[in-house]
Structures are given as structure tokens and as C-alpha cells.
PDB file of C-alpha atoms in Angstrom:
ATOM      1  CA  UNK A  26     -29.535 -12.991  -6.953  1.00 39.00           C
ATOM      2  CA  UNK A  27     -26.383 -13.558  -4.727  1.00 50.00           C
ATOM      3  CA  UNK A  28     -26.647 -10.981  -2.050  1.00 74.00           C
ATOM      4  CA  UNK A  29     -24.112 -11.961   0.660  1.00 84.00           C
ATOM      5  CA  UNK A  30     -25.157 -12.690   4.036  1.00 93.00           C
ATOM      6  CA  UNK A  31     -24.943  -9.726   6.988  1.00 92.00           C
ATOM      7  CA  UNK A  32     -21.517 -10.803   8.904  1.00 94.00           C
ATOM      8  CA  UNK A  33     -21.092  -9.091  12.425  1.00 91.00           C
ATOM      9  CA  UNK A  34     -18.505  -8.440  14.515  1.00 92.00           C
ATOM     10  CA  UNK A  35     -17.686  -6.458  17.497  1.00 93.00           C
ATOM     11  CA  UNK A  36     -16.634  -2.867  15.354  1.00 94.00           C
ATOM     12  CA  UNK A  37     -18.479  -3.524  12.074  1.00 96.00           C
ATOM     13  CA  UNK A  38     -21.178  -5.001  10.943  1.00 95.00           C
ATOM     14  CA  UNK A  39     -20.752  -6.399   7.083  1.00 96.00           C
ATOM     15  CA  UNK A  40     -23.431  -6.075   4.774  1.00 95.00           C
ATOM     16  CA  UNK A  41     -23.828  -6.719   1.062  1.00 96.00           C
ATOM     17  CA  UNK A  42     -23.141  -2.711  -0.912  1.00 97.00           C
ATOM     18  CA  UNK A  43     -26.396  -1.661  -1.949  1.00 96.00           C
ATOM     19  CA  UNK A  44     -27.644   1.688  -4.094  1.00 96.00           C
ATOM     20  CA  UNK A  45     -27.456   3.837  -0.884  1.00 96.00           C
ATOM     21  CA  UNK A  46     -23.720   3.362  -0.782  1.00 97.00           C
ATOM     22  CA  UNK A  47     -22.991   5.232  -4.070  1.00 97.00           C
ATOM     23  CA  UNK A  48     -22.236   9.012  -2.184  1.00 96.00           C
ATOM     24  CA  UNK A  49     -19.413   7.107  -0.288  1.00 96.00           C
ATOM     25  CA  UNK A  50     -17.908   4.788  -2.563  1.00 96.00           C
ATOM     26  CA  UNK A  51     -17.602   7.794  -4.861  1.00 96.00           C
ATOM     27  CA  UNK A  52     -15.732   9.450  -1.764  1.00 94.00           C
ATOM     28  CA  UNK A  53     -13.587   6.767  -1.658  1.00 94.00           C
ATOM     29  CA  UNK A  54     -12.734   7.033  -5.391  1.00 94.00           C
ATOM     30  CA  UNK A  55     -11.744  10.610  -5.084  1.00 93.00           C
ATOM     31  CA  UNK A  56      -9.369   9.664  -2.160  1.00 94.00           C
ATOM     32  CA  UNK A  57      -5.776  10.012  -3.977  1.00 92.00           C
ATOM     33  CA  UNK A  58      -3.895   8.149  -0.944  1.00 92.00           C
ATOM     34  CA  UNK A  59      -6.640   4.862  -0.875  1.00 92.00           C
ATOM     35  CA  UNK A  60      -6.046   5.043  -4.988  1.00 92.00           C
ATOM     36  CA  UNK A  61      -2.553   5.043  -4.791  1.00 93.00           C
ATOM     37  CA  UNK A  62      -2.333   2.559  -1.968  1.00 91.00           C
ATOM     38  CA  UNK A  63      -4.385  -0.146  -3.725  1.00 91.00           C
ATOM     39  CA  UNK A  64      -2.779   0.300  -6.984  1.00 90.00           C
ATOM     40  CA  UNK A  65      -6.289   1.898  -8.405  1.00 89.00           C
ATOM     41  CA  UNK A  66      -5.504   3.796 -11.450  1.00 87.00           C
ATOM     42  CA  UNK A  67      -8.525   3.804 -13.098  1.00 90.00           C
ATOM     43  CA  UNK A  68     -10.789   7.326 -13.215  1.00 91.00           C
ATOM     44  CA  UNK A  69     -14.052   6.431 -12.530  1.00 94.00           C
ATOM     45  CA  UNK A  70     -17.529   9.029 -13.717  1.00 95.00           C
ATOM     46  CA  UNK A  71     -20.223   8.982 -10.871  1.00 95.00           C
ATOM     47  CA  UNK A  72     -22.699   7.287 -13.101  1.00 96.00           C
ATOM     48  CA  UNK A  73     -20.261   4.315 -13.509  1.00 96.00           C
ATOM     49  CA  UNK A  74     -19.860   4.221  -9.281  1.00 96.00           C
ATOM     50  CA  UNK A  75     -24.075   4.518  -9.394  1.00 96.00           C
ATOM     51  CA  UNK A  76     -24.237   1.532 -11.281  1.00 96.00           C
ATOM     52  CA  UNK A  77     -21.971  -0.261  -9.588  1.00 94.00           C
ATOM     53  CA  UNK A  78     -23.476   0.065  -6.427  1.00 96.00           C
ATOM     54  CA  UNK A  79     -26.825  -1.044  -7.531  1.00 95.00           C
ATOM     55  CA  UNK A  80     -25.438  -4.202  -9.308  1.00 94.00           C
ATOM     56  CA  UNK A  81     -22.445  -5.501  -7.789  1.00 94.00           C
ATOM     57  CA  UNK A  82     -23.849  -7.314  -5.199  1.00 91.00           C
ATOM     58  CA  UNK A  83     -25.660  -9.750  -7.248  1.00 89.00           C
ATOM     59  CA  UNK A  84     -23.063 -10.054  -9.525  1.00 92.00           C
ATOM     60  CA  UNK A  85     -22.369 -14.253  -9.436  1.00 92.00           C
ATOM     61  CA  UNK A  86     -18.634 -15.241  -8.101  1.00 92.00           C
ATOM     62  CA  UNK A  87     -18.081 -12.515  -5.544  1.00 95.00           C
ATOM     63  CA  UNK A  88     -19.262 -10.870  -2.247  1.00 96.00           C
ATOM     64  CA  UNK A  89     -19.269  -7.217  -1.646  1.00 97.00           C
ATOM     65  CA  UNK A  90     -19.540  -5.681   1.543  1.00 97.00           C
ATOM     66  CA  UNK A  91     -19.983  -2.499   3.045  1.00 97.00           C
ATOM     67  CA  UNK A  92     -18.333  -2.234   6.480  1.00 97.00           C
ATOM     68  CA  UNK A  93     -20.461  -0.269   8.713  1.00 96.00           C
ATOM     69  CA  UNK A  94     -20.337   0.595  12.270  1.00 94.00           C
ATOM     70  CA  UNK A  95     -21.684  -2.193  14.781  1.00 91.00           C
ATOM     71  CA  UNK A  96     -22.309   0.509  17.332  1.00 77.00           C
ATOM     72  CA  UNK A  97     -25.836  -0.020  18.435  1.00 67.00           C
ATOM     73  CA  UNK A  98     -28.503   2.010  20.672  1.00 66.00           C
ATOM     74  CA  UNK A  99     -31.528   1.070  21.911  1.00 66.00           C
ATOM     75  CA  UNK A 100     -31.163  -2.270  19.724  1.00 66.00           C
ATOM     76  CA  UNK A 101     -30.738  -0.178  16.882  1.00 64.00           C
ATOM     77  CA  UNK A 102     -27.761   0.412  14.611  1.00 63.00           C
ATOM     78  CA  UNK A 103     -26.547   3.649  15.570  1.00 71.00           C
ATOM     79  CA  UNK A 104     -25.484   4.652  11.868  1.00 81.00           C
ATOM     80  CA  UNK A 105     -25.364   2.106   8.810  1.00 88.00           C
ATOM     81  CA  UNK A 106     -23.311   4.376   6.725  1.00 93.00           C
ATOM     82  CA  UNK A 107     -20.256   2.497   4.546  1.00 96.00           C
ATOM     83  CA  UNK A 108     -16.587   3.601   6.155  1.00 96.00           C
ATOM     84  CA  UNK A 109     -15.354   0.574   3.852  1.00 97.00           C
ATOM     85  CA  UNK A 110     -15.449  -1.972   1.490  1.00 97.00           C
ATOM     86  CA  UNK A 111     -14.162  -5.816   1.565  1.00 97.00           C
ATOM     87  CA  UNK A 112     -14.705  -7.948  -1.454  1.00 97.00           C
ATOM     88  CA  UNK A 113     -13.995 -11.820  -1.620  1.00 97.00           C
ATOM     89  CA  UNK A 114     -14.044 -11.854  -5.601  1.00 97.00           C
ATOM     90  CA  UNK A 115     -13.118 -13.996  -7.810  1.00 97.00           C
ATOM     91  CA  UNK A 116     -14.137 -17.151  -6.109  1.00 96.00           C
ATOM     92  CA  UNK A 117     -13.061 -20.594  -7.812  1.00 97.00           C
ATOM     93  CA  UNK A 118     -15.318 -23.230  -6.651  1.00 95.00           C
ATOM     94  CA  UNK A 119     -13.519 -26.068  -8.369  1.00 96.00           C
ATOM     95  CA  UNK A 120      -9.444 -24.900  -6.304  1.00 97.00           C
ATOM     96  CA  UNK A 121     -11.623 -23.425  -3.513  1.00 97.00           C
ATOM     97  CA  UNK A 122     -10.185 -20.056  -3.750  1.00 98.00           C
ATOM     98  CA  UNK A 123     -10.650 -16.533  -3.975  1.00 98.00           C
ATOM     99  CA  UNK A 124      -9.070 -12.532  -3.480  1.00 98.00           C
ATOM    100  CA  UNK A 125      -9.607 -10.571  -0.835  1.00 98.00           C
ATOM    101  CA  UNK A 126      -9.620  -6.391  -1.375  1.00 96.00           C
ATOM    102  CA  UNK A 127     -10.119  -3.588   1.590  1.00 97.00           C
ATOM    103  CA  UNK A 128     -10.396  -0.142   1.149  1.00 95.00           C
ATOM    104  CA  UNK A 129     -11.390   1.748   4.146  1.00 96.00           C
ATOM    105  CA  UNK A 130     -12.300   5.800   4.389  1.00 96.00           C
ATOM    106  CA  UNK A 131      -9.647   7.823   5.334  1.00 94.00           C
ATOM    107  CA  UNK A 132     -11.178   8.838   8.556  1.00 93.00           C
ATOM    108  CA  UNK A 133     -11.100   4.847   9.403  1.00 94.00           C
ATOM    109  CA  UNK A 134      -8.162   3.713   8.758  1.00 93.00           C
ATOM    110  CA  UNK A 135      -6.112   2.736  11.356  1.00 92.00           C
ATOM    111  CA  UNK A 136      -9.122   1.888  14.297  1.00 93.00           C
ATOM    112  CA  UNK A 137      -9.380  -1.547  14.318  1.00 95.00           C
ATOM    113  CA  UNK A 138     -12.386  -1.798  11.531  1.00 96.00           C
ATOM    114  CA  UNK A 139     -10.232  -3.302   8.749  1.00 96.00           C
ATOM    115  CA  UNK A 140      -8.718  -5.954  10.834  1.00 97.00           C
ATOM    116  CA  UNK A 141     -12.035  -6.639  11.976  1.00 97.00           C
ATOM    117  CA  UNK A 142     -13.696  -7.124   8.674  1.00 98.00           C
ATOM    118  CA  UNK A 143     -11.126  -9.162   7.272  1.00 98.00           C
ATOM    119  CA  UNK A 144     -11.485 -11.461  10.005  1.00 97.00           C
ATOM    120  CA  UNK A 145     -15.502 -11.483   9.427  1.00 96.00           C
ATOM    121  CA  UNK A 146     -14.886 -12.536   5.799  1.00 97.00           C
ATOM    122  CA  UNK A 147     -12.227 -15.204   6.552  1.00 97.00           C
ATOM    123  CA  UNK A 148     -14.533 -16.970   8.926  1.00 96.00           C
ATOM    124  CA  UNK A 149     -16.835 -16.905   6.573  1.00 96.00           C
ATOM    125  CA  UNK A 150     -14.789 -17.657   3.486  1.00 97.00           C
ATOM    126  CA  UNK A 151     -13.499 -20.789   5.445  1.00 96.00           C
ATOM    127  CA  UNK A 152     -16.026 -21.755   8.233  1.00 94.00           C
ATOM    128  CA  UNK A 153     -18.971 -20.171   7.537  1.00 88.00           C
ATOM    129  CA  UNK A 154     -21.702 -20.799  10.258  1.00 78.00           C
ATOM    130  CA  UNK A 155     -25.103 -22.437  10.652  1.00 78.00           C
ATOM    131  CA  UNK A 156     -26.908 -19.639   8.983  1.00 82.00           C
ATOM    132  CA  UNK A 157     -24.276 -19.070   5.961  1.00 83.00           C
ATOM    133  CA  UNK A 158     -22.014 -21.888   4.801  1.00 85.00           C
ATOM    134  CA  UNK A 159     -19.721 -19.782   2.944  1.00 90.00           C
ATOM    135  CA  UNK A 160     -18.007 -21.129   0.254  1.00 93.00           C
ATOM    136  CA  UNK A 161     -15.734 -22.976   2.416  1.00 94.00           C
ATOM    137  CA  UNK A 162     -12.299 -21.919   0.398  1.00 97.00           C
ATOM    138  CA  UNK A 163      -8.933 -23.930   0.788  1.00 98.00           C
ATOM    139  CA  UNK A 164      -7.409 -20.569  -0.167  1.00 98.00           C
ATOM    140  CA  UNK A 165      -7.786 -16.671   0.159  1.00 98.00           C
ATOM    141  CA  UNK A 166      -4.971 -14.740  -1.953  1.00 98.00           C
ATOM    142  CA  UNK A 167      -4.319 -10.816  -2.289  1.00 98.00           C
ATOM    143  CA  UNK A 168      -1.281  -8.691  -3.262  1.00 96.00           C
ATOM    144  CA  UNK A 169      -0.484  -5.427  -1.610  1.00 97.00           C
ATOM    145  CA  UNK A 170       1.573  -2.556  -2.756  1.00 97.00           C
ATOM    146  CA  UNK A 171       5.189  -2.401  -1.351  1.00 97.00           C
ATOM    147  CA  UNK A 172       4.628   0.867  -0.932  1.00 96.00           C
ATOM    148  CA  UNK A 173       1.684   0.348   2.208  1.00 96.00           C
ATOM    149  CA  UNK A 174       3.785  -1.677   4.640  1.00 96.00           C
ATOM    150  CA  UNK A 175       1.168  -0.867   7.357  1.00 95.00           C
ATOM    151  CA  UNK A 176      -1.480  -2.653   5.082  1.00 96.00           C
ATOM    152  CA  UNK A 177       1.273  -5.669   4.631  1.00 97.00           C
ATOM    153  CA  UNK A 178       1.971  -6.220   8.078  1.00 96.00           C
ATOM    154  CA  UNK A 179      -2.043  -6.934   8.856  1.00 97.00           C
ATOM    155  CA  UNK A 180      -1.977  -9.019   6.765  1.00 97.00           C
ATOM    156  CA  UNK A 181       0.775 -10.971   8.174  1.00 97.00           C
ATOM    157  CA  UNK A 182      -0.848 -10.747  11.697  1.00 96.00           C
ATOM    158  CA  UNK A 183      -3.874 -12.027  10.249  1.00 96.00           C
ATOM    159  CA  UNK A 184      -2.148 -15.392   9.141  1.00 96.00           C
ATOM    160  CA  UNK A 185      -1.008 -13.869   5.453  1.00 98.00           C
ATOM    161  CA  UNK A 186       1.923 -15.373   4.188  1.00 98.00           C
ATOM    162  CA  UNK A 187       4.210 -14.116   1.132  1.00 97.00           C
ATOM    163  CA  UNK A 188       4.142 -15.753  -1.863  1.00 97.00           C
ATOM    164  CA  UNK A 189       6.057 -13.763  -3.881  1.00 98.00           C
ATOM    165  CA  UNK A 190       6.294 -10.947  -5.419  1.00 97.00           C
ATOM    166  CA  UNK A 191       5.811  -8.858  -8.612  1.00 97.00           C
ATOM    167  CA  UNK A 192       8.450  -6.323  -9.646  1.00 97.00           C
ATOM    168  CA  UNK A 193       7.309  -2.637 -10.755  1.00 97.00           C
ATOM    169  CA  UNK A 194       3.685  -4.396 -11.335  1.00 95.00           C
ATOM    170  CA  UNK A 195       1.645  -0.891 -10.147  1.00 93.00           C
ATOM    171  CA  UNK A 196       2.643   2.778 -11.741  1.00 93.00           C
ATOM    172  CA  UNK A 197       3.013   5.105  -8.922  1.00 93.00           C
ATOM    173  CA  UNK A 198       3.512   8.972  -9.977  1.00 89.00           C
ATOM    174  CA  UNK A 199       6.527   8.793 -12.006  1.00 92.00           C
ATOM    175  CA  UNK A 200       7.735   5.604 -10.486  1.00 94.00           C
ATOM    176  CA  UNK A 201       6.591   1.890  -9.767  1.00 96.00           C
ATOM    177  CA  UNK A 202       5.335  -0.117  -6.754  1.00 96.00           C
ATOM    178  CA  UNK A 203       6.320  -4.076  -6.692  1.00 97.00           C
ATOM    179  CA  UNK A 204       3.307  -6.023  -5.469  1.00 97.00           C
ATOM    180  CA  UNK A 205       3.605  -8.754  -2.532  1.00 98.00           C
ATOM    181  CA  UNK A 206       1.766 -11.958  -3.548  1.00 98.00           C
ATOM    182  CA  UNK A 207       0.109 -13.057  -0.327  1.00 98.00           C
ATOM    183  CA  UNK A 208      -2.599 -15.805   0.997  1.00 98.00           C
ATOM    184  CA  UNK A 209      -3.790 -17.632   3.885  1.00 98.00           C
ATOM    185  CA  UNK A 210      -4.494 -21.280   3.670  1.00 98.00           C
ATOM    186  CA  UNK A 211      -7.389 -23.257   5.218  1.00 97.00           C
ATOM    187  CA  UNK A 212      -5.380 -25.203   7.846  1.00 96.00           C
ATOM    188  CA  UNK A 213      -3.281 -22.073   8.501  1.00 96.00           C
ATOM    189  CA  UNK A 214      -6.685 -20.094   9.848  1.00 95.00           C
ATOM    190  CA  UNK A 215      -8.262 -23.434  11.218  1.00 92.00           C
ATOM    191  CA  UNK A 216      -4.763 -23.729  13.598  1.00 92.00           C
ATOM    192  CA  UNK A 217      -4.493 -19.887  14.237  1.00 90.00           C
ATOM    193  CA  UNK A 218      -8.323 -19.776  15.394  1.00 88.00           C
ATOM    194  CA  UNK A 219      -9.030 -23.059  17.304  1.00 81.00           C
TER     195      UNK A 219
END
């Protein structure tokens, strides 16, 4: 089993996607915009989202997380329902890398939780902490659509840096979306967060 550990921050609280999650990832499958702005072109049936929510977090080589609200009452979480999903997937122990994905719900886009979860996960994916090691990477990579330049310039304010990128790599409608290759290097967050 490789359930991920629980990673908090101030907006979300991270914790591994578990069988419960399956009503909203679906939700976020049938979201046309999030599709087209991750490059997602495959149709997905609602038994195949089921499965995946019961499986994927023990699936060896990744962590998936469900981004939940860290609003508490009373010492108690006031909702734990998924608004998002961050990944750190294929993960390369021998170069010490791995991809990063978001997707967050429409209704959360653009609040704060995104930025806030990708931070979580790079801490993690490069520091870790007493509790968690992490797989202490040397390297997080990711590409992004040219066609989200909000999502691109996150990720440059999160330390991101281009790579390169890949001409007409993503089918959108009747046209094609280039792809910028991006990643953030171990002694680039290490500088940017002491």
C-alpha cells in the first residue's frame, strides 16, 4: 500500500483520493473547460472514474491527492469534500524526478487553493518533514497548454521555469494547443524558500 501522507496548509488540506471522491472526480470529468485546459481528451464511463478512485492511491510510483478545504470548526474539518486534485506521478527514484498535474473544480479556480497545493506537494516532493520524508526529488516537471496562460504564469511564480516547448502537441476543437515544457529544480525551491 502507498497511501500518501495528509499535507496541510493554510486553504487546503491534501489527502490521498479515496472511494468517496468518485461523485466529484466524475464532476470534474464532465467539466469541458478543465478537459480542454489540461489537454484531457479522453471520455471516461463512471465505472472507470469508480475504480479509479478506489485504486489509485495505492498504485506504486505516484501520489494522489484530493485538495480539500482546511477550514476547521470546533477542531473539526468543516467539510472534507475534493474541490481538486494534484498528482506527483511518475516518480523516478534513480534521476529523482517526477510530474506534477492540478485540476481544480470550476467553482475553485482562481482562490488561492491551487497555488496552495502545489506548494504543499513541492515541500514535500523536495523537503519532506519529520513525519514524511518525501521522495526528496532533484526535479519536478509539467507541461501546460499554451492555451491557459493563467495556469502558466503560476507556475512561473511558483519557481517553474520553461524548458521548451512542444508544437501543436494537444488537439483543441478543430485546432491545436503547443505545450510549454516546464520544471522546478531542487536548488531553485531550496533558494526561493529559505
Amino acid at each position: 500500500m502507498t497511501r500518501g501522507p495528509v499535507l496541510h496548509g493554510e486553504l487546503v488540506r491534501l489527502r490521498p483520493i479515496e472511494p468517496r471522491d468518485a461523485d466529484r472526480l466524475w464532476e470534474a470529468v464532465q467539466d469541458p473547460e478543465g478537459m480542454r485546459l489540461t489537454g484531457t481528451t479522453e471520455t471516461f464511463t463512471r465505472e472507470q472514474i469508480d475504480k479509479w478512485a478506489a485504486v489509485v492511491s495505492d498504485r506504486p510510483g505516484r501520489f494522489d491527492w484530493a485538495v480539500v478545504p482546511a477550514a476547521v470548526r470546533d477542531g473539526v474539518p468543516v467539510s472534507d469534500e475534493l474541490i481538486g486534485e494534484i498528482v506527483l506521478n511518475d516518480i523516478d527514484p534513480q534521476r529523482r524526478s517526477a510530474n506534477l498535474r492540478l485540476q481544480m473544480l470550476p467553482n475553485y479556480r482562481g482562490r488561492g487553493y491551487g497555488r496552495e497545493a502545489i506548494e504543499e506537494v513541492l515541500r514535500f516532493a523536495f523537503v519532506g518533514d519529520p513525519e514524511h520524508p518525501g521522495p526528496r526529488l532533484h526535479r519536478v516537471g509539467l507541461d501546460v497548454l499554451s492555451i491557459n496562460p493563467r495556469a502558466k504564469a503560476l507556475y512561473e511564480s511558483l519557481g517553474f521555469r520553461e524548458e521548451g516547448r512542444l508544437r501543436d502537441v494537444y488537439p483543441d476543437g478543430d485546432g491545436w494547443s503547443d505545450a510549454y515544457v516546464m520544471s522546478v529544480l531542487e536548488d531553485e525551491y531550496r533558494t526561493a524558500n529559505d
